[in-house]
Structures are given as C-alpha cells and as structure tokens.
mmCIF file of C-alpha atoms in Angstrom:
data_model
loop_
_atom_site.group_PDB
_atom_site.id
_atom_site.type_symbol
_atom_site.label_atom_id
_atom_site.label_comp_id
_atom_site.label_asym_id
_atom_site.label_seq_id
_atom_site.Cartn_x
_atom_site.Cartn_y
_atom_site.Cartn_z
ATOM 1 C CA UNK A 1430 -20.541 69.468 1.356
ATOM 2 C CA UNK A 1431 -19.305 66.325 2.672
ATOM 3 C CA UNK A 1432 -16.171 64.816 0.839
ATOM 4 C CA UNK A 1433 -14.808 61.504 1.078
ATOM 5 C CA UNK A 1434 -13.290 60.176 -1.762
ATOM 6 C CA UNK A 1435 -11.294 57.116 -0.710
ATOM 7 C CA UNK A 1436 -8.722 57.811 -3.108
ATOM 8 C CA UNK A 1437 -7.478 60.867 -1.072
ATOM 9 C CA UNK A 1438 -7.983 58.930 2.224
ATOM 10 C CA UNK A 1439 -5.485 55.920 1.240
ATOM 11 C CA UNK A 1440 -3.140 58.821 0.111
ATOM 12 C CA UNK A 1441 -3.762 60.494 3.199
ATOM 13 C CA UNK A 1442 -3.226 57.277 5.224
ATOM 14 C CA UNK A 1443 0.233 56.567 3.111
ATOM 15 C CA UNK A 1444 1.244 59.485 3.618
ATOM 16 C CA UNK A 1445 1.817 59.398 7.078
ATOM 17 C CA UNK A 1446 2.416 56.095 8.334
ATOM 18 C CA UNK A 1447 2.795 57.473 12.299
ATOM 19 C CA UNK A 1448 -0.164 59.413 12.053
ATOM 20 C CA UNK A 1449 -2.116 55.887 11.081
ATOM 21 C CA UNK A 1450 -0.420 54.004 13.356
ATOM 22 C CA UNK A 1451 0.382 55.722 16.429
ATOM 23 C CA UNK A 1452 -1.295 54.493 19.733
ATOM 24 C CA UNK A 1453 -2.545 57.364 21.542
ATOM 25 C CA UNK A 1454 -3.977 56.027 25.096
ATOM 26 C CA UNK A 1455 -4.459 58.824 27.010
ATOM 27 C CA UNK A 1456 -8.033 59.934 27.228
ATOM 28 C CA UNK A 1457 -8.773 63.362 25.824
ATOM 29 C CA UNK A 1458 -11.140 65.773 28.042
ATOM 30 C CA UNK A 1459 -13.403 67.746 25.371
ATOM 31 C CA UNK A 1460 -14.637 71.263 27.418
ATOM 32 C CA UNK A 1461 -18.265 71.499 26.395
ATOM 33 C CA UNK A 1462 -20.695 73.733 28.198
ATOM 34 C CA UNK A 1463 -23.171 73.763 31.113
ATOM 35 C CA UNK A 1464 -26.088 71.073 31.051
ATOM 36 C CA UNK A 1465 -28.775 71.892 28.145
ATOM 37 C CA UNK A 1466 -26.397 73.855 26.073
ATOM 38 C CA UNK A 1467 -25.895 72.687 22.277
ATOM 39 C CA UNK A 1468 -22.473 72.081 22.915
ATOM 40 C CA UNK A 1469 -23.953 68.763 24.884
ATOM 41 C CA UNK A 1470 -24.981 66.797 22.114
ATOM 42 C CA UNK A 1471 -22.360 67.793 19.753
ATOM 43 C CA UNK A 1472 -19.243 66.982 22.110
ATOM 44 C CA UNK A 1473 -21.027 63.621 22.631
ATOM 45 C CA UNK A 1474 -21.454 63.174 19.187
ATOM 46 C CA UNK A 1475 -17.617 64.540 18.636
ATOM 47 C CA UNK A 1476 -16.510 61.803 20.937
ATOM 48 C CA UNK A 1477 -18.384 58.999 19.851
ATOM 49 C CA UNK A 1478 -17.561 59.928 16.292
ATOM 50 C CA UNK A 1479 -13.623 60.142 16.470
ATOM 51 C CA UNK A 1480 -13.629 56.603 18.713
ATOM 52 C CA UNK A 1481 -15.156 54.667 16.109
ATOM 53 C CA UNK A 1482 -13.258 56.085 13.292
ATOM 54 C CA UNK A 1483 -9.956 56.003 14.903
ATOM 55 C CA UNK A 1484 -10.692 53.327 17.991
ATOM 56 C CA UNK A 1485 -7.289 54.638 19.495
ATOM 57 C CA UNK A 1486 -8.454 57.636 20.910
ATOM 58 C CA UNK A 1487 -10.996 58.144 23.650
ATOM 59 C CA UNK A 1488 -12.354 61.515 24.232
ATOM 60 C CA UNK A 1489 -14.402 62.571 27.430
ATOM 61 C CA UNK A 1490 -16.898 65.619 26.943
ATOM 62 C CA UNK A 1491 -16.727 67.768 30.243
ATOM 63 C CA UNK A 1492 -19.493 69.776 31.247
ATOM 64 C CA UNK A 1493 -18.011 73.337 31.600
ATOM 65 C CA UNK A 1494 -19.057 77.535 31.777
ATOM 66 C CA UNK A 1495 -18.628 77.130 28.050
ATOM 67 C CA UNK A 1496 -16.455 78.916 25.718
ATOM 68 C CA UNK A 1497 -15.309 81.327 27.825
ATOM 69 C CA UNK A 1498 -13.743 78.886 30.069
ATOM 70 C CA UNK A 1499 -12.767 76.717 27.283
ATOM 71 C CA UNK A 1500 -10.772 79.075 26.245
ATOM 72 C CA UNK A 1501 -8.461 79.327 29.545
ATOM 73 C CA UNK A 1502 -8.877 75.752 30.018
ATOM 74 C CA UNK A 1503 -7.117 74.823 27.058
ATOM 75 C CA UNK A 1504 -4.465 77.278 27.685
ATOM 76 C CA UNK A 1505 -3.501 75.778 31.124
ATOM 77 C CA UNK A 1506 -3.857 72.206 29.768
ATOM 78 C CA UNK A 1507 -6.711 71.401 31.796
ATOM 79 C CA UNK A 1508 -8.451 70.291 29.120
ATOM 80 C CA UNK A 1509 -7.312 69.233 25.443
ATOM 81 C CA UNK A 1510 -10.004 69.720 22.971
ATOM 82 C CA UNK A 1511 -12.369 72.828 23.753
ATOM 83 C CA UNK A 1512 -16.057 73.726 21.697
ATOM 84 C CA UNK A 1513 -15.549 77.671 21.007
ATOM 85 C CA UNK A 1514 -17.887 79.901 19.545
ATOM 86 C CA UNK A 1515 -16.723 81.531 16.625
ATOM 87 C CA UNK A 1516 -17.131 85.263 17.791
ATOM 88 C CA UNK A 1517 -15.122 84.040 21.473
ATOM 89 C CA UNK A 1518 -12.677 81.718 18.926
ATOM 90 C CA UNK A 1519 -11.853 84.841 16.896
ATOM 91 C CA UNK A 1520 -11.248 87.160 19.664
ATOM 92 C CA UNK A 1521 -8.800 84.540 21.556
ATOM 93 C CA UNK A 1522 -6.980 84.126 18.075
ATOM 94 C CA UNK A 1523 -6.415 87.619 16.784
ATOM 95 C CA UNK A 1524 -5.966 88.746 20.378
ATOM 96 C CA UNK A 1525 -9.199 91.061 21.219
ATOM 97 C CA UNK A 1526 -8.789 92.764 24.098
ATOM 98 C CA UNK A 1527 -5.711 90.011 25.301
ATOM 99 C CA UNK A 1528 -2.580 88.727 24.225
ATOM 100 C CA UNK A 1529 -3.538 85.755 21.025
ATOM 101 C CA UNK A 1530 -3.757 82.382 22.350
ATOM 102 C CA UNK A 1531 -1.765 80.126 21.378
ATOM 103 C CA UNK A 1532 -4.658 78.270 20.373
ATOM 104 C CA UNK A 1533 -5.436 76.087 16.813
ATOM 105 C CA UNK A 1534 -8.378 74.672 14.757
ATOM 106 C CA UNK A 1535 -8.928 71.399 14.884
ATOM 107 C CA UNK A 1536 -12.047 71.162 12.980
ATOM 108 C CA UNK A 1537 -15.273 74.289 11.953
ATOM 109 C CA UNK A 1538 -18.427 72.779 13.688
ATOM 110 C CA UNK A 1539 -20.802 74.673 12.381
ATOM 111 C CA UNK A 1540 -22.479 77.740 11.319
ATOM 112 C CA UNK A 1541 -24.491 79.800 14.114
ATOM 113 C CA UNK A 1542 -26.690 82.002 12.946
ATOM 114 C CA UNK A 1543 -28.031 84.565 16.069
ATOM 115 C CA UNK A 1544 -31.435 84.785 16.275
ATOM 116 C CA UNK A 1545 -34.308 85.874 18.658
ATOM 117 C CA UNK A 1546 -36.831 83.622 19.761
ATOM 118 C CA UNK A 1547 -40.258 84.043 20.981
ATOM 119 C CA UNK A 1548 -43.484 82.014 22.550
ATOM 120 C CA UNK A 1549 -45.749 81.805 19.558
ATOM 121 C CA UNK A 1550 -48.104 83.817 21.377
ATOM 122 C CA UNK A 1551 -45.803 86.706 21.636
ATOM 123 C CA UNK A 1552 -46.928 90.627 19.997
ATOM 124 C CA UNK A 1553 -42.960 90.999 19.236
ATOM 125 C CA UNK A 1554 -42.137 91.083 15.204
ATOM 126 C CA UNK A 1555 -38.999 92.652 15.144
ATOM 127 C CA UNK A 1556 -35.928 93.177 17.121
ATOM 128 C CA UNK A 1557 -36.776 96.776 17.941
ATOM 129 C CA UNK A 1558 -40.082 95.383 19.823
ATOM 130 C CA UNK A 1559 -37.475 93.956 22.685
ATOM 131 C CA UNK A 1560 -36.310 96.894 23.251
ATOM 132 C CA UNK A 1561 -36.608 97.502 27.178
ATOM 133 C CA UNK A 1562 -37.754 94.296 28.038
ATOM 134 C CA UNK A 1563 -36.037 91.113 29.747
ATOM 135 C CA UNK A 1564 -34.241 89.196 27.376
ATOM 136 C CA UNK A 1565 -32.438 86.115 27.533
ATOM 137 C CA UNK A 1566 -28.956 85.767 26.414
ATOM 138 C CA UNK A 1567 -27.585 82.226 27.844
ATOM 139 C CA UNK A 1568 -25.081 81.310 30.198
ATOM 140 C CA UNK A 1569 -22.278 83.597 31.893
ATOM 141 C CA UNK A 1570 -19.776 82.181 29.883
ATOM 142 C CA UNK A 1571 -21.606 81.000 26.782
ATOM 143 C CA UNK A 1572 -20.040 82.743 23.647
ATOM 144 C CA UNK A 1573 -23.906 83.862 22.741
ATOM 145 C CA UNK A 1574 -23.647 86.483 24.786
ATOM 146 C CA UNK A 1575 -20.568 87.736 22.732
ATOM 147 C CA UNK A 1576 -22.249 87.282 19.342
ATOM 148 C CA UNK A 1577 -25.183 88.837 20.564
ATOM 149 C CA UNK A 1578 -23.244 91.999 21.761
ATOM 150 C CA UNK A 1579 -20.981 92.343 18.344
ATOM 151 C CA UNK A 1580 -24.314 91.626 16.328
ATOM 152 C CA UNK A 1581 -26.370 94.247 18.505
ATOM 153 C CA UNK A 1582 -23.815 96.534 18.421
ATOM 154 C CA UNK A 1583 -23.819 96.285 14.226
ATOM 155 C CA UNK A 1584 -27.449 97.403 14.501
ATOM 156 C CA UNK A 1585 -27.059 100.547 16.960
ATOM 157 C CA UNK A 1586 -28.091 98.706 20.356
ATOM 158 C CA UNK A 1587 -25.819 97.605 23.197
ATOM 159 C CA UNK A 1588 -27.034 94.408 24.986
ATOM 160 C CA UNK A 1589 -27.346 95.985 28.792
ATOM 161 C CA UNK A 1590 -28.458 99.409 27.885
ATOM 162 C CA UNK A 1591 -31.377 98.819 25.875
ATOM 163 C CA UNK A 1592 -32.395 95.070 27.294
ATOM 164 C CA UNK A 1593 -33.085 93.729 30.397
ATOM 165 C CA UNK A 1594 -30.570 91.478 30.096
ATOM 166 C CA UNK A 1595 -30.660 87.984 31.839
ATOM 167 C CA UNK A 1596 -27.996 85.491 32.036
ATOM 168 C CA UNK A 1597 -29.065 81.880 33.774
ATOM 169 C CA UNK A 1598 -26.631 79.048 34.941
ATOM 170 C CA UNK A 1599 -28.486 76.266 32.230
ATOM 171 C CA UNK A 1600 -29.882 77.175 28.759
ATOM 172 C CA UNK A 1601 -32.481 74.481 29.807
ATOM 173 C CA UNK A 1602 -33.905 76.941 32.574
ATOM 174 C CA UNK A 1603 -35.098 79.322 29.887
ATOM 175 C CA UNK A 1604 -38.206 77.705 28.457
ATOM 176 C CA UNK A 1605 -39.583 77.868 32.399
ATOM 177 C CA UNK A 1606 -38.935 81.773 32.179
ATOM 178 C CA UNK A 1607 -40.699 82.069 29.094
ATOM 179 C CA UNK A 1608 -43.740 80.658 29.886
ATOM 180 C CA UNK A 1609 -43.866 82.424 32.561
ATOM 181 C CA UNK A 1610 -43.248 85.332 31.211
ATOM 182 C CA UNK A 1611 -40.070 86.168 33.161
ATOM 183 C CA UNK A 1612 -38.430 86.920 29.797
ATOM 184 C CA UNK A 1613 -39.980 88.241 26.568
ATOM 185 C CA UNK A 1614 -37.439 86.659 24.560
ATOM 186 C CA UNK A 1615 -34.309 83.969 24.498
ATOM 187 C CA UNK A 1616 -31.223 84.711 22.290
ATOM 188 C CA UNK A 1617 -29.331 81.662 20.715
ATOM 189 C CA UNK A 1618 -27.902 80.124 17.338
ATOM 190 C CA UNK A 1619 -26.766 77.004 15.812
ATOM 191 C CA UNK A 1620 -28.688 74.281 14.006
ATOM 192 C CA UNK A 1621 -30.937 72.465 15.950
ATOM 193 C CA UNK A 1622 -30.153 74.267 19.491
ATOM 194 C CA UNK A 1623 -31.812 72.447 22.721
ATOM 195 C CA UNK A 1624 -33.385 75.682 23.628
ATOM 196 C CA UNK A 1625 -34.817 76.896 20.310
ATOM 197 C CA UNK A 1626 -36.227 73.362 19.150
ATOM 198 C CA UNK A 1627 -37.596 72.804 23.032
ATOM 199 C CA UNK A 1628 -39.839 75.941 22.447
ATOM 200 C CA UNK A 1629 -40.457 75.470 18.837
ATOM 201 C CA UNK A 1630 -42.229 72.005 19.812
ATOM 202 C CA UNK A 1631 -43.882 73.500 22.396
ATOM 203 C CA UNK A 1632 -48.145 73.883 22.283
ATOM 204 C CA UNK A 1633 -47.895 77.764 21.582
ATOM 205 C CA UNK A 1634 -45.039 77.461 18.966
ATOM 206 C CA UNK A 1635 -42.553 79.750 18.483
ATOM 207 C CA UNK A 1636 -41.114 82.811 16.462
ATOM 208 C CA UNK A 1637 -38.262 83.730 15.092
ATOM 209 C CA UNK A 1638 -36.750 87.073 15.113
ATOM 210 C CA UNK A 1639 -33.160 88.606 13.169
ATOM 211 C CA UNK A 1640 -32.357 91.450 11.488
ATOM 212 C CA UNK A 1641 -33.478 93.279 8.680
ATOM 213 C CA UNK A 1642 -31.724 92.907 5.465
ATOM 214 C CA UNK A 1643 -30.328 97.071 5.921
ATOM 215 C CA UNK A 1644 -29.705 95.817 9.902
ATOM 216 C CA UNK A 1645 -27.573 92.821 8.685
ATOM 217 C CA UNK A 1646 -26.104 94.710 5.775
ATOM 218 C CA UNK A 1647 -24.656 97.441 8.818
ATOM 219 C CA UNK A 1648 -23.761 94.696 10.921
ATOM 220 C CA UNK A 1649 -21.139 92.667 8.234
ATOM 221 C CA UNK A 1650 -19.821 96.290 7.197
ATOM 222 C CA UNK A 1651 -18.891 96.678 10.891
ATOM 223 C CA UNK A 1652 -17.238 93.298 12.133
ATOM 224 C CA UNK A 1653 -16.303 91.807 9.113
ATOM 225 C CA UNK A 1654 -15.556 88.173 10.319
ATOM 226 C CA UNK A 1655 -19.807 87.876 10.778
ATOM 227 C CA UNK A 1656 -21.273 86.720 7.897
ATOM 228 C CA UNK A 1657 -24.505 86.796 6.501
ATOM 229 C CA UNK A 1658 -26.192 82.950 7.182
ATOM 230 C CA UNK A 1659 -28.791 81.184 6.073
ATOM 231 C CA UNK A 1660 -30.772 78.662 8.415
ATOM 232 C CA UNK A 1661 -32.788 76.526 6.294
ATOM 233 C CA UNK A 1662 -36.508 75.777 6.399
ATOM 234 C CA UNK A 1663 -37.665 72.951 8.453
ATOM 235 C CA UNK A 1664 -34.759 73.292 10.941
ATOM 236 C CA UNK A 1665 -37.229 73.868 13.862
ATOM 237 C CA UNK A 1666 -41.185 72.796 13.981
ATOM 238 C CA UNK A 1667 -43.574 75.637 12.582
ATOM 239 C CA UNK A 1668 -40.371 76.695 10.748
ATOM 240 C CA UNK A 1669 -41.683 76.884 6.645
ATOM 241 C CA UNK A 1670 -39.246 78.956 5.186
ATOM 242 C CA UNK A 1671 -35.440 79.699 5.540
ATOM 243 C CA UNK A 1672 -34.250 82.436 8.133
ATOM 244 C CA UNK A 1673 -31.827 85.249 6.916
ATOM 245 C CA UNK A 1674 -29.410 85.979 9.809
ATOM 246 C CA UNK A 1675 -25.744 86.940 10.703
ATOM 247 C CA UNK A 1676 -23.181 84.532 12.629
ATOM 248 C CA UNK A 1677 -20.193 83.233 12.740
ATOM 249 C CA UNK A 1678 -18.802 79.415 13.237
ATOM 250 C CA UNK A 1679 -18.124 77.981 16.093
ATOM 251 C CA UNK A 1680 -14.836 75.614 15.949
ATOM 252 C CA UNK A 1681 -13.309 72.869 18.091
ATOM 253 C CA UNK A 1682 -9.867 74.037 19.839
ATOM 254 C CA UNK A 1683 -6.987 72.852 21.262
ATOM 255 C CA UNK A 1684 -3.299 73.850 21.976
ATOM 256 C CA UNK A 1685 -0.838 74.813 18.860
ATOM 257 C CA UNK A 1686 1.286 72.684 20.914
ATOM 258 C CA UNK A 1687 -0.662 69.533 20.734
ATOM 259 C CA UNK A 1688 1.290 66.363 19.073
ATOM 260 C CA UNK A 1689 1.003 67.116 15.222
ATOM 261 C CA UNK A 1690 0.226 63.463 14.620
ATOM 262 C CA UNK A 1691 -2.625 63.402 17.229
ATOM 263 C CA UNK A 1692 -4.061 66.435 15.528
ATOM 264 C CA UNK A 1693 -4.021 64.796 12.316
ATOM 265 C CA UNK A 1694 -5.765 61.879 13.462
ATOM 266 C CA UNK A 1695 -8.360 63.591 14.904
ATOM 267 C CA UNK A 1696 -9.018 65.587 11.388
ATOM 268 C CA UNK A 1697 -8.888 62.225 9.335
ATOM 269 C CA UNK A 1698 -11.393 60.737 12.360
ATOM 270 C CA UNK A 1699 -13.751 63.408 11.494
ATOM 271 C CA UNK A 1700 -13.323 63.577 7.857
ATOM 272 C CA UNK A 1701 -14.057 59.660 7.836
ATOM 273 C CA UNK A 1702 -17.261 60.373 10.193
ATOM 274 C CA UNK A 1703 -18.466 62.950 8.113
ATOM 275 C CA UNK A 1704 -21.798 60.904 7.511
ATOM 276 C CA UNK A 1705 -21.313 59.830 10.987
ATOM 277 C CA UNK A 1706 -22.128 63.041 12.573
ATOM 278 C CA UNK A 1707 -24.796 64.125 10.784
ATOM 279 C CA UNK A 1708 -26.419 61.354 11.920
ATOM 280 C CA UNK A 1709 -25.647 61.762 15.946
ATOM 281 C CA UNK A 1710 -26.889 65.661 16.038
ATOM 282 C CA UNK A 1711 -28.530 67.727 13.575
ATOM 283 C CA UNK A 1712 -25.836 70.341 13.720
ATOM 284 C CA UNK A 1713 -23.073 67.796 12.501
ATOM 285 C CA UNK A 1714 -24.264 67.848 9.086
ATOM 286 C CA UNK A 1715 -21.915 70.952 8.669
ATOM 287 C CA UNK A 1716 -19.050 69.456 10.324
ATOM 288 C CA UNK A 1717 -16.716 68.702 7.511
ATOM 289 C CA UNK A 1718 -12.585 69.189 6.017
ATOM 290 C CA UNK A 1719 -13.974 71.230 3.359
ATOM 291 C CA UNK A 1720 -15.759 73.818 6.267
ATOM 292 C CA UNK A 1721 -13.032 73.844 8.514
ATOM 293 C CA UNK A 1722 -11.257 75.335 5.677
ATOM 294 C CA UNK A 1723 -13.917 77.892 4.264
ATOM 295 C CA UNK A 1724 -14.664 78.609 7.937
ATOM 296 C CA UNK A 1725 -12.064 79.990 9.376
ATOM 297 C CA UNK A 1726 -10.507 83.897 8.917
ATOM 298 C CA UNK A 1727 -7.180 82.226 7.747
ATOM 299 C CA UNK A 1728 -5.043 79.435 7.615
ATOM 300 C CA UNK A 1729 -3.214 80.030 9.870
ATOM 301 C CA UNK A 1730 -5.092 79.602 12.783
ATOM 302 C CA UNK A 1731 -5.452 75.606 11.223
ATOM 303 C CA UNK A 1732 -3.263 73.188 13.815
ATOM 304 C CA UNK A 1733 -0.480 72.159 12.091
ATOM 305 C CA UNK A 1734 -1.498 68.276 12.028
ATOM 306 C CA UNK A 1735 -4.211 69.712 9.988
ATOM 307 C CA UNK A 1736 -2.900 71.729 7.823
ATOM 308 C CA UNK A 1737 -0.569 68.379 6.839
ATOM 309 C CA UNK A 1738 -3.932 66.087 6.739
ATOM 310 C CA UNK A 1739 -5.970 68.824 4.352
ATOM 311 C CA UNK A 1740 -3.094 68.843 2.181
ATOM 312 C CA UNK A 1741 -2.826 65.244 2.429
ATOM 313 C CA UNK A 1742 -6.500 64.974 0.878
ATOM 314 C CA UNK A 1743 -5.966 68.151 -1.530
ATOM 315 C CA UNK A 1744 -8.143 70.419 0.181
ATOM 316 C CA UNK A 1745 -5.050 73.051 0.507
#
C-alpha cells in the first residue's frame, strides 16, 4: 500500500515552497503511553522517521497514561503530537460523551484488531470461556480498554459485569500475571504488540481468541466505525493462519490549530519514510498517505496541512 512516486513528491515539494523550506526548531513532544505499551516503539520509530526525512524537525516521544491523556494533553498544548487509539480518536472527534476536540489527523498508524490472548496451555477456546474470570485489559488510560468495551458490548457482554476485570500501570506487567495465573487472559491489538509477541515467544505459546463470524457480524451492525480486520499469518510465533477480528485504527493527533505548514511537513516526512517505518517496527508497515485517507470516518477530521499535502500528491 505504500506509494511514492517521485513525480508527485517534486510536485508536492513545488507546490509549496514554505512548507519545504521552513525551519521549524522547536522540538515536538509526541504523547506515547506507559513503558511496554506498543505505542513505545512506534513513537520512537515516528520520531526517528520524520528527523531523517525532514532533518528540521525533532520530535521527543513522552512516556504518558496513553490515549486517554493524550487526548487532554494535546488540548492544553502540553504536548503537540499525541498516539490515539482509534475507538478514543473517534469519540474525542465526533464528541462522545464531551464537547469534539478540536483535534486533527496527522497521519492513520495502523489497524488494531482486538483480540484475546491466552498461555498456550490454557482450556479457553472462545470468548464465552472468560466469562467470570480475571481478565486483562491494559492500562487505566490505554484506549484498549475502550475498544474492548464497544467490541464486548457488540457481542452482548459488558467488560466489568461479566469479567474480572484488571487494569495494571505497564502492559509489560501482564506476562508475570499470566504465568502465574493471576489472569486467565490479556486483551490487546495492533500488529506486533509488546505484550502479545512477549507471550507468543514464550515456552508454552500462546492462543488467540476473537469473535465469531455471527459475534463480529453483531458487533459492525452496532458501532459502525469498527470494522471487520484481518491480522495476517505469521504476525506472532505459533501464529499459521490469519486471525478474523474487529478494530479500528489508531491515528497520530495534534491540534487543528497547529501551523498548516508544519503539518504538511510532517505528512510529506512520513510519506517519504514510508519504507522507513516498516523497517523500525512491525506495525509501521501500515503507516502510509494512502491509509490515513481510507482510515479515517471522514475528511474532515484530516489537519488542514494535510489535506493540502494529499492533494498535493493526488491522493484527494
């Protein structure tokens, strides 16, 4: 999905002669998430990316809550780019239970399918067979916990009524609980996530578990803006064939009021470093123009400086 012809880049580039040329020196903080998240290697990868595309700009990843405080961060200008979840992104946007931020899309990271996971020596097959016991769902304010809840929800369940529920300061902590079987299960998403591929390499192995096709079926008729997903074979050891989930894509933030030439540097950085990323993290394979255009619910929750680089390179 990656597309760079250089054709549209010198257009791009001629285009707008500020955007090319302007010296941005102030450092940009990135809001990521707590220590073993996935956001970790993916802001690091973000900010190693856009420096050596576009050596102008500097960006520091910043170990926050996570989405959830991303969100408020980048509202009060504490921090200027923000990783998001797509379920949390959607809900600040369209204004879910608040007023809509007056937030835009700098780029679509990538997909996040939700899934289940499970020691290999587990009995656990489906969903239903965690009912009741003490599952996993990531940090306090980690946007898995909302995707789990909207996809739960889609399938009849609610996330503290029929789980244990468990919510731990570091995704890192949860391979510790599993093996000792503190939890049954760990809830999570993403290509390539810490967590999942930690237990996946483990001795025992690990399981996958998502809904059923009727279960996922329910679940898009509900809240629309999931989407079936695919996660392909191989992503995680012991993995042989593809996984048939629901998610959602999780984007990179920052103000609507953000300098519309800044914006559009950062979008030509990572169109440029397409290759670049998916090199850096697994995950960054999907982190392309083209997806932060099919991503999204709508156009208009593109940045401006976007908008004005996609068209620049005929994507719009």
């Amino acid at each position: 999905m990656t597309t760079t012809p250089s054709a549209h880049l010198d257009r791009a580039r001629s285009a707008s002669p500020r955007a090319a040329t302007e010296n941005f020196k102030q450092p940009l903080i990135l809001g990521t998430s707590p220590p073993g998240g996935g956001f970790i290697p993916y802001g690091d990868a973000v900010a190693t990316t856009i420096h050596e595309f576009s050596p102008s700009l500097t960006v520091i990843p910043k170990f926050t809550r996570g989405s959830l405080e991303n969100i408020p961060l980048l509202e009060d200008g504490s921090i200027q780019l923000g990783l998001v979840g797509g379920e949390a992104a959607f809900e600040a946007l369209t204004g879910i239970g608040r007023t809509p931020a007056s937030l835009r899309v700098i780029s679509a990271m990538y997909s996040s399918a939700g899934m289940f996971v499970v020691p290999g020596r587990s009995r656990a097959n489906t969903v239903s067979d965690l009912i009741g016991k003490p599952v996993i769902f990531g940090a306090p304010g980690s946007s898995l916990g909302v995707q789990a809840r909207y996809i739960l929800d889609g399938m009849g369940l609610d996330l503290n009524r029929d789980f244990e529920a468990i919510f731990i300061a570091r995704d890192d902590e949860a391979r510790a609980m599993l093996d000792n079987d503190q939890a049954a299960a760990l809830w999570g998403g993403g290509l390539g996530w810490p967590a999942f591929t930690d237990l996946a390499q483990s001795p025992g192995g690990a399981r996958f578990l998502v809904p059923s096709s009727e279960e996922i079926e329910g679940i898009v008729r509900k809240h629309t803006f999931l989407k079936q997903m695919e996660v392909p074979a191989n992503t995680y050891h012991g993995q042989s064939v593809p996984i048939i989930s629901v998610g959602s894509w999780s984007v990179i933030l920052a103000h609507a009021d953000m300098d519309e030439d800044l914006a559009y540097l950062l979008a030509n950085a990572l169109h440029e470093g397409e290759r670049r990323m998916a090199e850096l993290v697994p995950s960054g394979c999907e982190t392309t123009s083209l997806n932060s255009l099919l991503a999204i619910p709508s156009p208009e929750y593109l940045h401006a400086g976007v908008v004005r680089f996609l068209s620049d390179i005929e994507l719009m």
